[in-house]
mmCIF file of C-alpha atoms in Angstrom:
data_model
loop_
_atom_site.group_PDB
_atom_site.id
_atom_site.type_symbol
_atom_site.label_atom_id
_atom_site.label_comp_id
_atom_site.label_asym_id
_atom_site.label_seq_id
_atom_site.Cartn_x
_atom_site.Cartn_y
_atom_site.Cartn_z
ATOM 1 C CA UNK A 1 -0.018 0.373 0.116
ATOM 2 C CA UNK A 2 0.536 3.606 -0.654
ATOM 3 C CA UNK A 3 0.422 6.547 2.489
ATOM 4 C CA UNK A 4 -0.692 9.343 0.579
ATOM 5 C CA UNK A 5 -1.967 12.575 2.696
ATOM 6 C CA UNK A 6 -4.928 14.975 2.137
ATOM 7 C CA UNK A 7 -3.984 18.620 3.062
ATOM 8 C CA UNK A 8 -6.295 20.056 4.773
ATOM 9 C CA UNK A 9 -7.026 22.845 7.934
ATOM 10 C CA UNK A 10 -5.953 20.237 10.001
ATOM 11 C CA UNK A 11 -2.237 18.737 8.484
ATOM 12 C CA UNK A 12 -1.575 16.341 6.829
ATOM 13 C CA UNK A 13 -4.868 14.309 6.545
ATOM 14 C CA UNK A 14 -3.793 9.784 6.175
ATOM 15 C CA UNK A 15 -5.003 8.146 2.944
ATOM 16 C CA UNK A 16 -4.283 4.693 2.638
ATOM 17 C CA UNK A 17 -4.381 3.867 -1.521
ATOM 18 C CA UNK A 18 -3.943 0.021 -2.161
ATOM 19 C CA UNK A 19 -0.862 -0.197 -4.834
ATOM 20 C CA UNK A 20 -1.216 0.881 -8.458
ATOM 21 C CA UNK A 21 -4.634 2.082 -7.672
ATOM 22 C CA UNK A 22 -5.019 5.596 -9.803
ATOM 23 C CA UNK A 23 -6.768 7.762 -7.407
ATOM 24 C CA UNK A 24 -6.559 8.674 -3.344
ATOM 25 C CA UNK A 25 -8.269 7.508 -1.250
ATOM 26 C CA UNK A 26 -9.553 9.596 2.039
ATOM 27 C CA UNK A 27 -11.588 6.636 3.996
ATOM 28 C CA UNK A 28 -13.983 5.059 2.265
ATOM 29 C CA UNK A 29 -13.877 7.466 -0.432
ATOM 30 C CA UNK A 30 -12.615 7.316 -4.152
ATOM 31 C CA UNK A 31 -11.420 11.006 -4.831
ATOM 32 C CA UNK A 32 -11.043 11.364 -8.758
ATOM 33 C CA UNK A 33 -10.913 15.038 -9.679
ATOM 34 C CA UNK A 34 -11.393 18.087 -8.151
ATOM 35 C CA UNK A 35 -15.515 19.692 -8.809
ATOM 36 C CA UNK A 36 -15.385 22.955 -7.524
ATOM 37 C CA UNK A 37 -14.121 25.666 -5.252
ATOM 38 C CA UNK A 38 -16.573 27.628 -2.774
ATOM 39 C CA UNK A 39 -16.488 30.257 0.070
ATOM 40 C CA UNK A 40 -15.110 27.830 2.936
ATOM 41 C CA UNK A 41 -14.414 24.304 1.299
ATOM 42 C CA UNK A 42 -13.083 22.241 -1.833
ATOM 43 C CA UNK A 43 -15.244 19.901 -3.384
ATOM 44 C CA UNK A 44 -13.697 16.601 -5.441
ATOM 45 C CA UNK A 45 -15.736 13.932 -7.430
ATOM 46 C CA UNK A 46 -15.444 10.827 -5.777
ATOM 47 C CA UNK A 47 -16.591 7.363 -4.983
ATOM 48 C CA UNK A 48 -17.255 5.745 -2.093
ATOM 49 C CA UNK A 49 -16.852 2.541 -1.407
ATOM 50 C CA UNK A 50 -18.498 -0.586 -0.608
ATOM 51 C CA UNK A 51 -17.357 -4.376 0.010
ATOM 52 C CA UNK A 52 -17.129 -6.481 -3.640
ATOM 53 C CA UNK A 53 -15.877 -3.963 -5.733
ATOM 54 C CA UNK A 54 -18.945 -1.623 -5.776
ATOM 55 C CA UNK A 55 -18.164 2.560 -5.888
ATOM 56 C CA UNK A 56 -21.446 5.063 -5.521
ATOM 57 C CA UNK A 57 -20.357 8.466 -7.412
ATOM 58 C CA UNK A 58 -20.956 10.822 -4.888
ATOM 59 C CA UNK A 59 -19.313 14.499 -4.327
ATOM 60 C CA UNK A 60 -16.997 15.166 -1.706
ATOM 61 C CA UNK A 61 -16.855 18.704 0.148
ATOM 62 C CA UNK A 62 -13.814 18.989 2.661
ATOM 63 C CA UNK A 63 -13.184 22.639 4.505
ATOM 64 C CA UNK A 64 -9.730 24.118 2.901
ATOM 65 C CA UNK A 65 -6.284 24.368 4.830
ATOM 66 C CA UNK A 66 -6.471 28.589 5.202
ATOM 67 C CA UNK A 67 -9.731 28.321 7.537
ATOM 68 C CA UNK A 68 -7.335 26.702 9.412
ATOM 69 C CA UNK A 69 -7.957 28.290 12.686
ATOM 70 C CA UNK A 70 -11.279 30.373 12.453
ATOM 71 C CA UNK A 71 -13.573 29.446 14.653
ATOM 72 C CA UNK A 72 -16.663 30.372 13.272
ATOM 73 C CA UNK A 73 -16.068 28.583 9.638
ATOM 74 C CA UNK A 74 -15.300 25.418 11.330
ATOM 75 C CA UNK A 75 -18.569 25.719 12.962
ATOM 76 C CA UNK A 76 -20.361 26.252 9.731
ATOM 77 C CA UNK A 77 -19.201 23.917 7.665
ATOM 78 C CA UNK A 78 -20.204 21.722 11.270
ATOM 79 C CA UNK A 79 -23.522 23.264 11.478
ATOM 80 C CA UNK A 80 -24.611 22.180 7.688
ATOM 81 C CA UNK A 81 -22.943 19.031 7.881
ATOM 82 C CA UNK A 82 -26.292 19.390 10.644
ATOM 83 C CA UNK A 83 -28.574 21.167 8.930
ATOM 84 C CA UNK A 84 -27.724 19.588 5.417
ATOM 85 C CA UNK A 85 -28.729 15.477 6.564
ATOM 86 C CA UNK A 86 -32.377 16.506 7.791
ATOM 87 C CA UNK A 87 -32.427 17.121 4.480
ATOM 88 C CA UNK A 88 -34.386 14.741 1.749
ATOM 89 C CA UNK A 89 -35.802 16.777 -1.241
ATOM 90 C CA UNK A 90 -36.607 15.877 -4.196
ATOM 91 C CA UNK A 91 -35.307 19.386 -5.269
ATOM 92 C CA UNK A 92 -32.960 19.416 -2.557
ATOM 93 C CA UNK A 93 -29.264 17.911 -3.331
ATOM 94 C CA UNK A 94 -28.841 15.239 -0.239
ATOM 95 C CA UNK A 95 -26.173 14.927 2.194
ATOM 96 C CA UNK A 96 -25.411 10.808 2.334
ATOM 97 C CA UNK A 97 -22.387 10.752 5.046
ATOM 98 C CA UNK A 98 -21.072 13.433 7.157
ATOM 99 C CA UNK A 99 -18.142 13.813 10.128
ATOM 100 C CA UNK A 100 -14.102 13.687 9.969
ATOM 101 C CA UNK A 101 -11.992 11.088 9.644
ATOM 102 C CA UNK A 102 -8.314 12.164 11.774
ATOM 103 C CA UNK A 103 -9.826 15.408 12.363
ATOM 104 C CA UNK A 104 -11.136 16.683 8.249
ATOM 105 C CA UNK A 105 -14.493 17.520 8.418
ATOM 106 C CA UNK A 106 -16.120 16.214 5.703
ATOM 107 C CA UNK A 107 -19.543 15.400 3.701
ATOM 108 C CA UNK A 108 -20.863 12.877 1.001
ATOM 109 C CA UNK A 109 -23.438 14.459 -1.047
ATOM 110 C CA UNK A 110 -25.139 13.507 -3.974
ATOM 111 C CA UNK A 111 -23.503 14.201 -7.656
ATOM 112 C CA UNK A 112 -25.537 16.166 -9.294
ATOM 113 C CA UNK A 113 -24.913 15.580 -13.331
ATOM 114 C CA UNK A 114 -25.148 18.813 -14.536
ATOM 115 C CA UNK A 115 -24.972 23.261 -14.588
ATOM 116 C CA UNK A 116 -25.714 25.706 -12.274
ATOM 117 C CA UNK A 117 -28.083 27.959 -13.772
ATOM 118 C CA UNK A 118 -25.299 30.699 -13.906
ATOM 119 C CA UNK A 119 -23.959 28.831 -16.364
ATOM 120 C CA UNK A 120 -26.885 27.933 -17.982
ATOM 121 C CA UNK A 121 -27.234 31.005 -18.175
ATOM 122 C CA UNK A 122 -23.721 32.316 -19.739
ATOM 123 C CA UNK A 123 -23.735 29.754 -21.939
ATOM 124 C CA UNK A 124 -27.302 30.427 -23.393
ATOM 125 C CA UNK A 125 -27.176 33.408 -24.317
ATOM 126 C CA UNK A 126 -30.369 34.362 -24.473
ATOM 127 C CA UNK A 127 -33.261 34.652 -22.563
ATOM 128 C CA UNK A 128 -34.557 30.478 -21.504
ATOM 129 C CA UNK A 129 -38.684 30.076 -22.818
ATOM 130 C CA UNK A 130 -40.978 31.032 -20.199
ATOM 131 C CA UNK A 131 -41.989 27.763 -18.692
ATOM 132 C CA UNK A 132 -39.505 26.538 -18.703
ATOM 133 C CA UNK A 133 -38.096 29.419 -16.494
ATOM 134 C CA UNK A 134 -41.532 29.082 -14.678
ATOM 135 C CA UNK A 135 -40.703 26.056 -13.899
ATOM 136 C CA UNK A 136 -37.387 26.001 -12.490
ATOM 137 C CA UNK A 137 -38.587 28.541 -10.002
ATOM 138 C CA UNK A 138 -41.298 26.530 -9.064
ATOM 139 C CA UNK A 139 -38.935 23.156 -8.814
ATOM 140 C CA UNK A 140 -37.209 25.112 -6.320
ATOM 141 C CA UNK A 141 -39.834 26.730 -4.114
ATOM 142 C CA UNK A 142 -41.255 23.468 -3.476
ATOM 143 C CA UNK A 143 -37.915 23.340 -1.866
ATOM 144 C CA UNK A 144 -37.971 26.213 -0.558
ATOM 145 C CA UNK A 145 -41.125 25.063 1.147
ATOM 146 C CA UNK A 146 -39.872 21.562 2.696
ATOM 147 C CA UNK A 147 -37.345 23.354 4.002
ATOM 148 C CA UNK A 148 -38.854 26.322 5.466
ATOM 149 C CA UNK A 149 -41.646 24.272 7.329
ATOM 150 C CA UNK A 150 -39.023 21.373 8.251
ATOM 151 C CA UNK A 151 -39.532 19.742 11.747
ATOM 152 C CA UNK A 152 -37.292 17.282 13.998
ATOM 153 C CA UNK A 153 -38.654 13.885 15.149
ATOM 154 C CA UNK A 154 -39.571 15.840 18.483
ATOM 155 C CA UNK A 155 -41.952 17.376 16.167
ATOM 156 C CA UNK A 156 -40.259 21.086 17.145
ATOM 157 C CA UNK A 157 -40.651 23.520 13.946
ATOM 158 C CA UNK A 158 -36.739 24.215 12.412
ATOM 159 C CA UNK A 159 -37.445 27.617 11.092
ATOM 160 C CA UNK A 160 -34.989 26.493 8.622
ATOM 161 C CA UNK A 161 -33.961 29.248 5.741
ATOM 162 C CA UNK A 162 -31.541 29.389 3.214
ATOM 163 C CA UNK A 163 -30.023 32.832 2.562
ATOM 164 C CA UNK A 164 -28.320 32.416 -0.121
ATOM 165 C CA UNK A 165 -30.675 31.395 -2.962
ATOM 166 C CA UNK A 166 -28.628 32.622 -5.651
ATOM 167 C CA UNK A 167 -29.013 31.544 -9.920
ATOM 168 C CA UNK A 168 -25.764 29.660 -8.698
ATOM 169 C CA UNK A 169 -26.784 28.110 -5.952
ATOM 170 C CA UNK A 170 -29.280 26.424 -8.333
ATOM 171 C CA UNK A 171 -28.258 23.422 -10.871
ATOM 172 C CA UNK A 172 -29.323 22.064 -13.379
ATOM 173 C CA UNK A 173 -29.095 18.022 -14.318
ATOM 174 C CA UNK A 174 -28.768 15.970 -17.052
ATOM 175 C CA UNK A 175 -31.860 13.674 -16.063
ATOM 176 C CA UNK A 176 -34.449 16.663 -16.011
ATOM 177 C CA UNK A 177 -34.041 17.473 -12.724
ATOM 178 C CA UNK A 178 -33.280 20.718 -10.538
ATOM 179 C CA UNK A 179 -31.518 20.965 -7.468
ATOM 180 C CA UNK A 180 -30.563 23.199 -5.245
ATOM 181 C CA UNK A 181 -27.960 23.247 -3.151
ATOM 182 C CA UNK A 182 -25.982 24.839 -0.572
ATOM 183 C CA UNK A 183 -27.092 25.592 2.584
ATOM 184 C CA UNK A 184 -23.316 26.927 3.857
ATOM 185 C CA UNK A 185 -24.794 29.961 5.446
ATOM 186 C CA UNK A 186 -28.157 27.722 6.302
ATOM 187 C CA UNK A 187 -29.300 29.415 9.803
ATOM 188 C CA UNK A 188 -31.336 27.512 12.314
ATOM 189 C CA UNK A 189 -33.633 29.207 14.227
ATOM 190 C CA UNK A 190 -32.257 27.031 17.868
ATOM 191 C CA UNK A 191 -28.624 27.445 17.034
ATOM 192 C CA UNK A 192 -28.888 31.093 16.367
ATOM 193 C CA UNK A 193 -25.968 31.901 18.186
ATOM 194 C CA UNK A 194 -23.688 30.698 14.916
ATOM 195 C CA UNK A 195 -24.422 33.763 12.597
ATOM 196 C CA UNK A 196 -23.101 36.789 14.461
ATOM 197 C CA UNK A 197 -26.201 39.432 15.451
ATOM 198 C CA UNK A 198 -25.689 42.248 12.205
ATOM 199 C CA UNK A 199 -23.432 39.389 9.191
ATOM 200 C CA UNK A 200 -24.037 39.910 5.810
ATOM 201 C CA UNK A 201 -24.222 36.361 4.362
ATOM 202 C CA UNK A 202 -26.154 35.573 0.733
ATOM 203 C CA UNK A 203 -24.976 37.223 -2.803
ATOM 204 C CA UNK A 204 -25.511 41.124 -2.541
ATOM 205 C CA UNK A 205 -27.798 40.794 -6.137
ATOM 206 C CA UNK A 206 -30.258 38.653 -4.580
ATOM 207 C CA UNK A 207 -30.523 39.411 -0.898
ATOM 208 C CA UNK A 208 -33.724 40.918 0.396
ATOM 209 C CA UNK A 209 -33.869 44.369 1.650
ATOM 210 C CA UNK A 210 -33.790 43.756 5.111
ATOM 211 C CA UNK A 211 -30.863 40.805 4.906
ATOM 212 C CA UNK A 212 -29.638 44.118 3.215
ATOM 213 C CA UNK A 213 -29.179 46.073 6.302
ATOM 214 C CA UNK A 214 -28.654 43.551 8.233
ATOM 215 C CA UNK A 215 -32.198 43.375 9.564
ATOM 216 C CA UNK A 216 -33.165 40.052 10.975
ATOM 217 C CA UNK A 217 -34.714 38.210 8.936
ATOM 218 C CA UNK A 218 -37.684 35.233 7.570
ATOM 219 C CA UNK A 219 -38.297 32.199 5.028
ATOM 220 C CA UNK A 220 -40.127 35.856 3.312
ATOM 221 C CA UNK A 221 -36.349 36.468 2.700
ATOM 222 C CA UNK A 222 -35.264 33.372 0.315
ATOM 223 C CA UNK A 223 -39.007 34.489 -1.367
ATOM 224 C CA UNK A 224 -37.806 37.807 -2.025
ATOM 225 C CA UNK A 225 -34.243 36.591 -3.117
ATOM 226 C CA UNK A 226 -36.231 33.866 -5.474
ATOM 227 C CA UNK A 227 -38.732 36.555 -7.444
ATOM 228 C CA UNK A 228 -35.908 38.119 -8.831
ATOM 229 C CA UNK A 229 -34.573 34.900 -9.977
ATOM 230 C CA UNK A 230 -37.397 34.637 -11.660
ATOM 231 C CA UNK A 231 -37.638 38.071 -12.702
ATOM 232 C CA UNK A 232 -34.533 38.005 -14.443
ATOM 233 C CA UNK A 233 -35.097 34.759 -15.886
ATOM 234 C CA UNK A 234 -38.328 36.742 -17.592
ATOM 235 C CA UNK A 235 -36.969 40.195 -18.357
ATOM 236 C CA UNK A 236 -33.436 38.787 -18.865
ATOM 237 C CA UNK A 237 -32.084 41.558 -17.723
ATOM 238 C CA UNK A 238 -29.470 41.951 -13.391
ATOM 239 C CA UNK A 239 -32.852 42.620 -11.508
ATOM 240 C CA UNK A 240 -29.697 44.937 -9.449
ATOM 241 C CA UNK A 241 -26.279 47.061 -10.570
ATOM 242 C CA UNK A 242 -24.514 49.017 -8.441
ATOM 243 C CA UNK A 243 -20.946 50.439 -9.247
ATOM 244 C CA UNK A 244 -19.273 48.805 -5.611
ATOM 245 C CA UNK A 245 -20.789 46.539 -2.811
ATOM 246 C CA UNK A 246 -21.525 50.355 -0.780
ATOM 247 C CA UNK A 247 -23.992 50.550 -4.128
ATOM 248 C CA UNK A 248 -25.621 47.603 -4.712
ATOM 249 C CA UNK A 249 -26.666 47.389 -1.452
ATOM 250 C CA UNK A 250 -27.976 50.263 -1.374
ATOM 251 C CA UNK A 251 -30.325 49.958 -3.993
ATOM 252 C CA UNK A 252 -31.126 45.862 -2.832
ATOM 253 C CA UNK A 253 -32.384 48.190 0.114
ATOM 254 C CA UNK A 254 -33.500 51.344 -1.184
ATOM 255 C CA UNK A 255 -34.798 50.129 -4.852
ATOM 256 C CA UNK A 256 -37.731 48.608 -6.151
ATOM 257 C CA UNK A 257 -38.014 46.455 -9.394
ATOM 258 C CA UNK A 258 -39.811 47.430 -12.186
ATOM 259 C CA UNK A 259 -42.893 44.840 -13.868
ATOM 260 C CA UNK A 260 -41.461 42.162 -16.075
ATOM 261 C CA UNK A 261 -43.511 44.030 -18.852
ATOM 262 C CA UNK A 262 -42.004 47.307 -18.612
ATOM 263 C CA UNK A 263 -38.900 45.519 -18.828
ATOM 264 C CA UNK A 264 -40.092 42.544 -22.204
ATOM 265 C CA UNK A 265 -42.822 43.258 -23.330
ATOM 266 C CA UNK A 266 -44.162 39.063 -24.015
ATOM 267 C CA UNK A 267 -44.491 39.302 -20.270
ATOM 268 C CA UNK A 268 -48.050 40.359 -19.383
ATOM 269 C CA UNK A 269 -50.112 41.956 -16.238
ATOM 270 C CA UNK A 270 -51.193 38.384 -14.970
ATOM 271 C CA UNK A 271 -46.875 37.506 -14.288
ATOM 272 C CA UNK A 272 -45.614 40.567 -13.311
ATOM 273 C CA UNK A 273 -48.929 39.936 -10.683
ATOM 274 C CA UNK A 274 -46.820 36.757 -9.728
ATOM 275 C CA UNK A 275 -43.112 38.391 -9.840
ATOM 276 C CA UNK A 276 -44.241 41.453 -7.991
ATOM 277 C CA UNK A 277 -45.269 39.850 -5.266
ATOM 278 C CA UNK A 278 -42.185 37.494 -4.598
ATOM 279 C CA UNK A 279 -40.004 41.323 -4.885
ATOM 280 C CA UNK A 280 -41.925 43.726 -2.790
ATOM 281 C CA UNK A 281 -39.868 45.697 -0.558
ATOM 282 C CA UNK A 282 -42.154 45.885 2.304
ATOM 283 C CA UNK A 283 -42.224 41.443 3.044
ATOM 284 C CA UNK A 284 -45.686 41.714 5.049
ATOM 285 C CA UNK A 285 -46.352 42.187 1.368
ATOM 286 C CA UNK A 286 -44.612 38.711 -0.409
ATOM 287 C CA UNK A 287 -46.099 35.744 -0.557
ATOM 288 C CA UNK A 288 -46.951 34.022 3.249
ATOM 289 C CA UNK A 289 -44.984 31.336 2.206
ATOM 290 C CA UNK A 290 -42.634 29.424 -0.838
ATOM 291 C CA UNK A 291 -45.676 26.954 -1.090
ATOM 292 C CA UNK A 292 -47.588 29.919 -2.548
ATOM 293 C CA UNK A 293 -45.800 31.220 -4.605
ATOM 294 C CA UNK A 294 -45.341 28.220 -6.125
ATOM 295 C CA UNK A 295 -49.690 27.599 -6.471
ATOM 296 C CA UNK A 296 -49.154 30.879 -7.573
ATOM 297 C CA UNK A 297 -46.803 30.093 -10.679
ATOM 298 C CA UNK A 298 -48.370 26.033 -11.220
ATOM 299 C CA UNK A 299 -51.518 27.972 -12.233
ATOM 300 C CA UNK A 300 -50.608 30.216 -14.567
ATOM 301 C CA UNK A 301 -48.671 28.094 -16.145
ATOM 302 C CA UNK A 302 -51.276 25.432 -16.905
ATOM 303 C CA UNK A 303 -52.730 28.092 -18.901
ATOM 304 C CA UNK A 304 -50.112 29.442 -20.698
ATOM 305 C CA UNK A 305 -48.211 25.802 -21.464
ATOM 306 C CA UNK A 306 -50.427 22.363 -20.296
ATOM 307 C CA UNK A 307 -49.033 19.698 -19.983
ATOM 308 C CA UNK A 308 -45.123 21.228 -20.184
ATOM 309 C CA UNK A 309 -42.612 18.549 -20.229
ATOM 310 C CA UNK A 310 -40.348 20.478 -17.867
ATOM 311 C CA UNK A 311 -37.887 17.383 -17.479
ATOM 312 C CA UNK A 312 -37.575 16.288 -20.420
ATOM 313 C CA UNK A 313 -37.169 19.960 -21.550
ATOM 314 C CA UNK A 314 -34.219 20.431 -19.142
ATOM 315 C CA UNK A 315 -32.717 17.573 -20.640
ATOM 316 C CA UNK A 316 -32.111 18.593 -24.226
ATOM 317 C CA UNK A 317 -31.128 22.108 -23.124
ATOM 318 C CA UNK A 318 -28.012 20.220 -21.231
ATOM 319 C CA UNK A 319 -28.055 17.878 -24.173
ATOM 320 C CA UNK A 320 -26.967 20.649 -26.802
ATOM 321 C CA UNK A 321 -24.759 22.963 -25.024
ATOM 322 C CA UNK A 322 -23.210 20.604 -22.107
ATOM 323 C CA UNK A 323 -22.909 17.441 -23.514
ATOM 324 C CA UNK A 324 -19.231 17.761 -23.837
ATOM 325 C CA UNK A 325 -18.958 18.116 -20.210
ATOM 326 C CA UNK A 326 -21.136 15.306 -19.454
ATOM 327 C CA UNK A 327 -19.535 12.373 -21.248
ATOM 328 C CA UNK A 328 -15.966 12.934 -20.032
ATOM 329 C CA UNK A 329 -17.188 13.283 -16.478
ATOM 330 C CA UNK A 330 -19.137 9.491 -17.819
ATOM 331 C CA UNK A 331 -15.482 8.579 -18.316
ATOM 332 C CA UNK A 332 -13.469 9.383 -15.607
ATOM 333 C CA UNK A 333 -15.992 7.744 -13.592
ATOM 334 C CA UNK A 334 -16.785 4.425 -15.201
ATOM 335 C CA UNK A 335 -13.157 4.182 -16.299
ATOM 336 C CA UNK A 336 -11.265 0.420 -15.219
ATOM 337 C CA UNK A 337 -8.474 2.184 -14.105
ATOM 338 C CA UNK A 338 -10.250 4.074 -10.514
ATOM 339 C CA UNK A 339 -9.756 0.520 -8.947
ATOM 340 C CA UNK A 340 -6.837 -0.962 -11.045
ATOM 341 C CA UNK A 341 -4.270 1.835 -11.958
ATOM 342 C CA UNK A 342 -4.191 4.319 -14.659
ATOM 343 C CA UNK A 343 -1.824 4.227 -18.588
ATOM 344 C CA UNK A 344 0.118 6.295 -18.686
ATOM 345 C CA UNK A 345 -1.398 8.152 -21.658
ATOM 346 C CA UNK A 346 -3.994 9.491 -19.070
ATOM 347 C CA UNK A 347 -2.150 9.827 -16.349
ATOM 348 C CA UNK A 348 -1.936 13.307 -15.321
ATOM 349 C CA UNK A 349 1.316 14.650 -14.360
ATOM 350 C CA UNK A 350 3.569 17.382 -12.770
ATOM 351 C CA UNK A 351 2.564 19.053 -16.162
ATOM 352 C CA UNK A 352 -0.929 18.907 -16.254
ATOM 353 C CA UNK A 353 -3.883 18.427 -14.976
ATOM 354 C CA UNK A 354 -7.539 17.247 -16.413
ATOM 355 C CA UNK A 355 -10.070 20.098 -17.094
ATOM 356 C CA UNK A 356 -13.219 18.017 -17.509
ATOM 357 C CA UNK A 357 -14.425 21.591 -19.780
ATOM 358 C CA UNK A 358 -11.867 21.013 -21.850
ATOM 359 C CA UNK A 359 -10.767 17.695 -21.546
ATOM 360 C CA UNK A 360 -6.407 18.717 -21.134
ATOM 361 C CA UNK A 361 -4.498 19.558 -19.532
ATOM 362 C CA UNK A 362 -4.539 22.824 -17.102
ATOM 363 C CA UNK A 363 -0.688 23.318 -15.187
ATOM 364 C CA UNK A 364 -2.344 25.251 -12.284
ATOM 365 C CA UNK A 365 -0.761 23.469 -8.916
ATOM 366 C CA UNK A 366 -3.601 23.375 -5.854
ATOM 367 C CA UNK A 367 -3.350 23.017 -2.605
ATOM 368 C CA UNK A 368 -5.329 20.115 -1.818
ATOM 369 C CA UNK A 369 -5.094 16.460 -2.411
ATOM 370 C CA UNK A 370 -1.528 14.703 -3.234
ATOM 371 C CA UNK A 371 -0.579 11.901 -3.758
ATOM 372 C CA UNK A 372 3.001 9.748 -3.300
ATOM 373 C CA UNK A 373 3.157 10.034 -7.352
ATOM 374 C CA UNK A 374 3.576 13.053 -8.581
ATOM 375 C CA UNK A 375 0.470 14.719 -10.010
ATOM 376 C CA UNK A 376 -1.197 18.087 -10.091
ATOM 377 C CA UNK A 377 -4.721 20.161 -10.022
ATOM 378 C CA UNK A 378 -6.158 23.734 -11.133
ATOM 379 C CA UNK A 379 -8.704 25.322 -8.684
ATOM 380 C CA UNK A 380 -11.930 26.211 -9.709
ATOM 381 C CA UNK A 381 -14.598 29.082 -8.960
ATOM 382 C CA UNK A 382 -17.509 28.154 -7.015
ATOM 383 C CA UNK A 383 -19.559 26.515 -9.397
ATOM 384 C CA UNK A 384 -18.722 28.181 -11.633
ATOM 385 C CA UNK A 385 -18.150 26.169 -14.733
ATOM 386 C CA UNK A 386 -14.217 26.232 -15.310
ATOM 387 C CA UNK A 387 -13.431 22.616 -15.271
ATOM 388 C CA UNK A 388 -12.420 19.570 -12.788
ATOM 389 C CA UNK A 389 -9.382 18.806 -12.213
ATOM 390 C CA UNK A 390 -7.350 16.847 -10.603
ATOM 391 C CA UNK A 391 -5.404 17.942 -7.461
ATOM 392 C CA UNK A 392 -1.802 17.652 -6.345
ATOM 393 C CA UNK A 393 0.240 19.618 -3.091
ATOM 394 C CA UNK A 394 1.514 18.780 0.568
ATOM 395 C CA UNK A 395 1.180 21.054 3.015
ATOM 396 C CA UNK A 396 2.201 20.287 6.654
ATOM 397 C CA UNK A 397 0.397 22.078 9.591
ATOM 398 C CA UNK A 398 -0.588 20.213 13.666
ATOM 399 C CA UNK A 399 -3.763 18.595 13.548
ATOM 400 C CA UNK A 400 -6.609 19.382 15.905
ATOM 401 C CA UNK A 401 -9.508 17.886 16.656
ATOM 402 C CA UNK A 402 -13.517 18.489 16.418
ATOM 403 C CA UNK A 403 -15.869 16.332 17.472
ATOM 404 C CA UNK A 404 -18.548 17.171 15.456
ATOM 405 C CA UNK A 405 -22.495 15.613 16.031
ATOM 406 C CA UNK A 406 -25.588 14.890 14.060
ATOM 407 C CA UNK A 407 -27.752 16.794 16.660
ATOM 408 C CA UNK A 408 -31.679 15.826 15.142
#
């Protein structure tokens, strides 16, 4: 066996890799490729290993080493784990496993073979068909309603908020599904001490006015953010703009959005009413629940496009624009080399790492996973669809262990 290390925020962690295997192993997971770089964690494509060689593809989320010593971020990561294991909904990315291995905190998530809404809009470069835009937002509203109304096993309502509903956290999959991800800044009312009063989290352009002013928020802040997404999808414009962060926050806090029909004439008065209620500056004027928002969209969709096949439309859209990336991911995950070694002709070296976007190699190094044989990786901005890459580097740091428990 070869011993490799994982450079995490607690220091190099031991990974045992079978002799001849191509990929490093972290606990029960074979790490295949780097996927994304989030605000406080890196995400890797991996396979969970079961008995008799059976494996399952997952997304492995690991807190980055530069956050060593940041107790607040460590607590946020553990809070995300405790929160996400409670969520079981077809439109929410599922958490399968979480815990620590040699002091390294991790989460194993459902691997969504798809792209964030930001990448879809950037690639398509035109407005999505109206029925598709409505269907996507309706599915996200359904997911939010589920989370907002969630109770624990004792029947106590958790008052869970997402707090970061934005296009980069909405995924469209090649299977035709819509997935809401990243409850990393979610807040459970009973754990309010994990979020300091006055701290602003979330992407500025999708904040509610009350959130932009660091006022207390409730489920209607998530509804506002989703309303902004719908406004942008039907108008093909950015909702709020500002020369800098301060100007953008002022715009969010004090500006009201125009009716979609004033920006895009194809929108009608019924759609105006749905969108404007969701993005009302006064939260008492918004939908009381995300379910009400979803129901309003469903009723309108039934009138303009009865029987609309949203999953089919998503599958077609993804096949037209992202088939190469999906194919390359399947090849990486299904390669026989995953267990038996990888041919020298396609093995990453110190001069290059696989990039899933182009099927070529990149040369930048990433302080992430390492193997005793030299290999390298490339950094990836969060959910920006810039590619998957093998990653390798070691940076020793003192180990510190944090014990985590799943609280239900």
